[in-house]
């Protein structure tokens, strides 16, 4: 881990509620990511949909896309994902075959490349000053806390 500042009061920090800090972090990160995506006229759900469909060898149905929501708790509804699919179909970034399986079009692949570049910039910005080892340690701690209270979370 990186060297801790000399003024760090470990006891005071250890007494603070992790739920508050994880909540505040989630809010700040989601707001930042979503506003950045909005500047290129894309929602987070549209970005997820492009990735899900592109990663599927034979495309995905709308129902299969909505089934991936379990990782996002109560944040996103099936209707949100349905709107994302409809928007991407309307833009011509997705196409549906006769079995209603969705796949990326050429325009969708081009858009995904552009958005992926933005997402990589966001990741670098968010991780600035945080060593990979520290980031991995933070995730390990959060995962342990989830298990400690009987919860589950599956990374996507």
PDB file of C-alpha atoms in Angstrom:
ATOM      1  CA  UNK A   1       0.000   0.000   0.000  1.00  0.00           C
ATOM      2  CA  UNK A   2       1.043   3.589  -0.483  1.00  0.00           C
ATOM      3  CA  UNK A   3       2.589   5.404   2.445  1.00  0.00           C
ATOM      4  CA  UNK A   4      -0.083   6.752   4.790  1.00  0.00           C
ATOM      5  CA  UNK A   5       0.005  10.450   5.642  1.00  0.00           C
ATOM      6  CA  UNK A   6       1.526  11.180   9.062  1.00  0.00           C
ATOM      7  CA  UNK A   7      -1.649  12.945  10.213  1.00  0.00           C
ATOM      8  CA  UNK A   8      -3.867   9.936   9.499  1.00  0.00           C
ATOM      9  CA  UNK A   9      -5.975   9.107  12.550  1.00  0.00           C
ATOM     10  CA  UNK A  10      -6.607   5.405  11.985  1.00  0.00           C
ATOM     11  CA  UNK A  11      -8.803   5.045  15.099  1.00  0.00           C
ATOM     12  CA  UNK A  12     -11.079   7.907  14.051  1.00  0.00           C
ATOM     13  CA  UNK A  13     -11.374   6.628  10.504  1.00  0.00           C
ATOM     14  CA  UNK A  14     -11.994   3.045  11.641  1.00  0.00           C
ATOM     15  CA  UNK A  15     -14.929   4.286  13.752  1.00  0.00           C
ATOM     16  CA  UNK A  16     -16.659   5.919  10.776  1.00  0.00           C
ATOM     17  CA  UNK A  17     -19.596   4.098   9.151  1.00  0.00           C
ATOM     18  CA  UNK A  18     -18.560   2.260   6.012  1.00  0.00           C
ATOM     19  CA  UNK A  19     -22.153   2.356   4.753  1.00  0.00           C
ATOM     20  CA  UNK A  20     -22.019   6.143   4.571  1.00  0.00           C
ATOM     21  CA  UNK A  21     -18.730   6.161   2.678  1.00  0.00           C
ATOM     22  CA  UNK A  22     -19.753   3.432   0.232  1.00  0.00           C
ATOM     23  CA  UNK A  23     -23.055   5.264  -0.371  1.00  0.00           C
ATOM     24  CA  UNK A  24     -21.294   8.610  -0.905  1.00  0.00           C
ATOM     25  CA  UNK A  25     -18.760   6.971  -3.210  1.00  0.00           C
ATOM     26  CA  UNK A  26     -21.483   5.261  -5.229  1.00  0.00           C
ATOM     27  CA  UNK A  27     -23.427   8.498  -5.643  1.00  0.00           C
ATOM     28  CA  UNK A  28     -20.373  10.508  -6.680  1.00  0.00           C
ATOM     29  CA  UNK A  29     -19.087   7.900  -9.121  1.00  0.00           C
ATOM     30  CA  UNK A  30     -22.475   7.231 -10.719  1.00  0.00           C
ATOM     31  CA  UNK A  31     -23.128  10.945 -11.134  1.00  0.00           C
ATOM     32  CA  UNK A  32     -19.708  11.463 -12.714  1.00  0.00           C
ATOM     33  CA  UNK A  33     -19.952   8.484 -15.070  1.00  0.00           C
ATOM     34  CA  UNK A  34     -23.540   9.199 -16.097  1.00  0.00           C
ATOM     35  CA  UNK A  35     -22.947  12.898 -16.743  1.00  0.00           C
ATOM     36  CA  UNK A  36     -19.832  12.043 -18.781  1.00  0.00           C
ATOM     37  CA  UNK A  37     -21.770   9.521 -20.871  1.00  0.00           C
ATOM     38  CA  UNK A  38     -24.627  12.000 -21.294  1.00  0.00           C
ATOM     39  CA  UNK A  39     -22.211  14.447 -22.923  1.00  0.00           C
ATOM     40  CA  UNK A  40     -21.874  11.908 -25.762  1.00  0.00           C
ATOM     41  CA  UNK A  41     -25.638  11.220 -25.697  1.00  0.00           C
ATOM     42  CA  UNK A  42     -25.419   7.726 -24.208  1.00  0.00           C
ATOM     43  CA  UNK A  43     -26.898   6.326 -21.019  1.00  0.00           C
ATOM     44  CA  UNK A  44     -25.184   3.862 -18.742  1.00  0.00           C
ATOM     45  CA  UNK A  45     -27.843   1.280 -19.608  1.00  0.00           C
ATOM     46  CA  UNK A  46     -27.143   1.753 -23.340  1.00  0.00           C
ATOM     47  CA  UNK A  47     -23.428   1.255 -22.691  1.00  0.00           C
ATOM     48  CA  UNK A  48     -24.105  -1.933 -20.715  1.00  0.00           C
ATOM     49  CA  UNK A  49     -26.398  -3.192 -23.480  1.00  0.00           C
ATOM     50  CA  UNK A  50     -23.788  -2.642 -26.173  1.00  0.00           C
ATOM     51  CA  UNK A  51     -21.269  -4.597 -24.099  1.00  0.00           C
ATOM     52  CA  UNK A  52     -23.641  -7.444 -23.247  1.00  0.00           C
ATOM     53  CA  UNK A  53     -24.727  -7.900 -26.847  1.00  0.00           C
ATOM     54  CA  UNK A  54     -21.218  -7.631 -28.253  1.00  0.00           C
ATOM     55  CA  UNK A  55     -19.882 -10.230 -25.800  1.00  0.00           C
ATOM     56  CA  UNK A  56     -22.574 -12.770 -26.702  1.00  0.00           C
ATOM     57  CA  UNK A  57     -21.481 -15.072 -29.489  1.00  0.00           C
ATOM     58  CA  UNK A  58     -24.982 -15.368 -30.968  1.00  0.00           C
ATOM     59  CA  UNK A  59     -26.477 -12.118 -29.742  1.00  0.00           C
ATOM     60  CA  UNK A  60     -28.985 -11.729 -26.917  1.00  0.00           C
ATOM     61  CA  UNK A  61     -32.715 -11.355 -26.600  1.00  0.00           C
ATOM     62  CA  UNK A  62     -34.289  -8.465 -24.733  1.00  0.00           C
ATOM     63  CA  UNK A  63     -35.158 -10.883 -21.895  1.00  0.00           C
ATOM     64  CA  UNK A  64     -31.542 -12.027 -21.627  1.00  0.00           C
ATOM     65  CA  UNK A  65     -30.357  -8.424 -21.392  1.00  0.00           C
ATOM     66  CA  UNK A  66     -32.859  -7.709 -18.618  1.00  0.00           C
ATOM     67  CA  UNK A  67     -31.776 -10.890 -16.781  1.00  0.00           C
ATOM     68  CA  UNK A  68     -28.348  -9.328 -16.257  1.00  0.00           C
ATOM     69  CA  UNK A  69     -29.805  -6.734 -13.906  1.00  0.00           C
ATOM     70  CA  UNK A  70     -29.164  -8.789 -10.780  1.00  0.00           C
ATOM     71  CA  UNK A  71     -25.763  -7.159 -10.387  1.00  0.00           C
ATOM     72  CA  UNK A  72     -27.293  -3.701 -10.200  1.00  0.00           C
ATOM     73  CA  UNK A  73     -29.563  -4.235  -7.222  1.00  0.00           C
ATOM     74  CA  UNK A  74     -32.485  -1.793  -7.220  1.00  0.00           C
ATOM     75  CA  UNK A  75     -30.746   0.828  -9.328  1.00  0.00           C
ATOM     76  CA  UNK A  76     -32.032  -0.253 -12.755  1.00  0.00           C
ATOM     77  CA  UNK A  77     -35.380  -1.711 -13.787  1.00  0.00           C
ATOM     78  CA  UNK A  78     -36.226  -4.017 -16.686  1.00  0.00           C
ATOM     79  CA  UNK A  79     -38.074  -1.043 -18.192  1.00  0.00           C
ATOM     80  CA  UNK A  80     -34.845   0.990 -18.117  1.00  0.00           C
ATOM     81  CA  UNK A  81     -33.061  -1.728 -20.053  1.00  0.00           C
ATOM     82  CA  UNK A  82     -35.993  -2.050 -22.444  1.00  0.00           C
ATOM     83  CA  UNK A  83     -35.737   1.674 -23.164  1.00  0.00           C
ATOM     84  CA  UNK A  84     -32.004   1.275 -23.756  1.00  0.00           C
ATOM     85  CA  UNK A  85     -32.638  -1.537 -26.255  1.00  0.00           C
ATOM     86  CA  UNK A  86     -35.358   0.476 -28.027  1.00  0.00           C
ATOM     87  CA  UNK A  87     -33.092   3.523 -28.256  1.00  0.00           C
ATOM     88  CA  UNK A  88     -30.203   1.510 -29.655  1.00  0.00           C
ATOM     89  CA  UNK A  89     -32.488  -0.142 -32.220  1.00  0.00           C
ATOM     90  CA  UNK A  90     -33.806   3.287 -33.220  1.00  0.00           C
ATOM     91  CA  UNK A  91     -30.265   4.644 -33.618  1.00  0.00           C
ATOM     92  CA  UNK A  92     -29.341   1.691 -35.777  1.00  0.00           C
ATOM     93  CA  UNK A  93     -26.697   0.503 -33.317  1.00  0.00           C
ATOM     94  CA  UNK A  94     -28.536  -2.783 -32.736  1.00  0.00           C
ATOM     95  CA  UNK A  95     -30.436  -5.025 -35.128  1.00  0.00           C
ATOM     96  CA  UNK A  96     -32.836  -7.866 -34.329  1.00  0.00           C
ATOM     97  CA  UNK A  97     -32.943 -11.075 -36.354  1.00  0.00           C
ATOM     98  CA  UNK A  98     -36.010 -13.229 -37.053  1.00  0.00           C
ATOM     99  CA  UNK A  99     -35.670 -14.832 -33.597  1.00  0.00           C
ATOM    100  CA  UNK A 100     -35.472 -11.362 -31.960  1.00  0.00           C
ATOM    101  CA  UNK A 101     -31.827 -11.899 -31.053  1.00  0.00           C
ATOM    102  CA  UNK A 102     -30.015  -8.588 -30.925  1.00  0.00           C
ATOM    103  CA  UNK A 103     -26.598  -7.941 -32.435  1.00  0.00           C
ATOM    104  CA  UNK A 104     -24.446  -4.886 -32.984  1.00  0.00           C
ATOM    105  CA  UNK A 105     -24.513  -3.210 -36.375  1.00  0.00           C
ATOM    106  CA  UNK A 106     -21.448  -1.604 -37.919  1.00  0.00           C
ATOM    107  CA  UNK A 107     -22.600   1.741 -36.506  1.00  0.00           C
ATOM    108  CA  UNK A 108     -23.043   0.064 -33.112  1.00  0.00           C
ATOM    109  CA  UNK A 109     -19.510  -1.318 -33.196  1.00  0.00           C
ATOM    110  CA  UNK A 110     -18.139   2.118 -34.120  1.00  0.00           C
ATOM    111  CA  UNK A 111     -20.105   3.725 -31.287  1.00  0.00           C
ATOM    112  CA  UNK A 112     -18.894   1.084 -28.839  1.00  0.00           C
ATOM    113  CA  UNK A 113     -15.264   1.842 -29.745  1.00  0.00           C
ATOM    114  CA  UNK A 114     -15.811   5.585 -29.193  1.00  0.00           C
ATOM    115  CA  UNK A 115     -17.611   5.064 -25.888  1.00  0.00           C
ATOM    116  CA  UNK A 116     -15.044   2.516 -24.704  1.00  0.00           C
ATOM    117  CA  UNK A 117     -12.364   5.181 -25.124  1.00  0.00           C
ATOM    118  CA  UNK A 118     -14.376   7.568 -22.929  1.00  0.00           C
ATOM    119  CA  UNK A 119     -14.953   4.853 -20.320  1.00  0.00           C
ATOM    120  CA  UNK A 120     -11.206   4.118 -20.245  1.00  0.00           C
ATOM    121  CA  UNK A 121     -10.547   7.826 -19.631  1.00  0.00           C
ATOM    122  CA  UNK A 122     -13.105   7.819 -16.815  1.00  0.00           C
ATOM    123  CA  UNK A 123     -11.504   4.764 -15.231  1.00  0.00           C
ATOM    124  CA  UNK A 124      -8.088   6.453 -15.333  1.00  0.00           C
ATOM    125  CA  UNK A 125      -9.531   9.609 -13.824  1.00  0.00           C
ATOM    126  CA  UNK A 126     -11.314   7.710 -11.051  1.00  0.00           C
ATOM    127  CA  UNK A 127      -8.241   5.599 -10.261  1.00  0.00           C
ATOM    128  CA  UNK A 128      -5.781   8.514 -10.338  1.00  0.00           C
ATOM    129  CA  UNK A 129      -3.386   8.303  -7.404  1.00  0.00           C
ATOM    130  CA  UNK A 130      -4.630   4.846  -6.397  1.00  0.00           C
ATOM    131  CA  UNK A 131      -2.229   1.958  -6.907  1.00  0.00           C
ATOM    132  CA  UNK A 132      -3.718  -1.252  -8.302  1.00  0.00           C
ATOM    133  CA  UNK A 133      -2.693  -3.009  -5.088  1.00  0.00           C
ATOM    134  CA  UNK A 134      -4.650  -0.479  -2.981  1.00  0.00           C
ATOM    135  CA  UNK A 135      -7.667  -0.728  -5.279  1.00  0.00           C
ATOM    136  CA  UNK A 136      -7.616  -4.522  -5.065  1.00  0.00           C
ATOM    137  CA  UNK A 137      -7.299  -4.321  -1.265  1.00  0.00           C
ATOM    138  CA  UNK A 138     -10.312  -1.988  -1.053  1.00  0.00           C
ATOM    139  CA  UNK A 139     -12.425  -4.351  -3.155  1.00  0.00           C
ATOM    140  CA  UNK A 140     -11.308  -7.338  -1.091  1.00  0.00           C
ATOM    141  CA  UNK A 141     -12.343  -5.542   2.088  1.00  0.00           C
ATOM    142  CA  UNK A 142     -15.743  -4.572   0.668  1.00  0.00           C
ATOM    143  CA  UNK A 143     -16.356  -8.137  -0.528  1.00  0.00           C
ATOM    144  CA  UNK A 144     -15.484  -9.448   2.925  1.00  0.00           C
ATOM    145  CA  UNK A 145     -17.928  -6.998   4.539  1.00  0.00           C
ATOM    146  CA  UNK A 146     -20.652  -8.199   2.179  1.00  0.00           C
ATOM    147  CA  UNK A 147     -19.982 -11.829   3.151  1.00  0.00           C
ATOM    148  CA  UNK A 148     -19.821 -10.871   6.844  1.00  0.00           C
ATOM    149  CA  UNK A 149     -23.427  -9.717   6.734  1.00  0.00           C
ATOM    150  CA  UNK A 150     -24.663 -12.652   4.657  1.00  0.00           C
ATOM    151  CA  UNK A 151     -24.865 -10.752   1.389  1.00  0.00           C
ATOM    152  CA  UNK A 152     -23.694 -11.714  -2.043  1.00  0.00           C
ATOM    153  CA  UNK A 153     -22.404  -9.719  -4.962  1.00  0.00           C
ATOM    154  CA  UNK A 154     -21.190 -10.999  -8.277  1.00  0.00           C
ATOM    155  CA  UNK A 155     -18.859  -8.846 -10.344  1.00  0.00           C
ATOM    156  CA  UNK A 156     -19.739  -8.480 -14.006  1.00  0.00           C
TER     157      UNK A 156
END
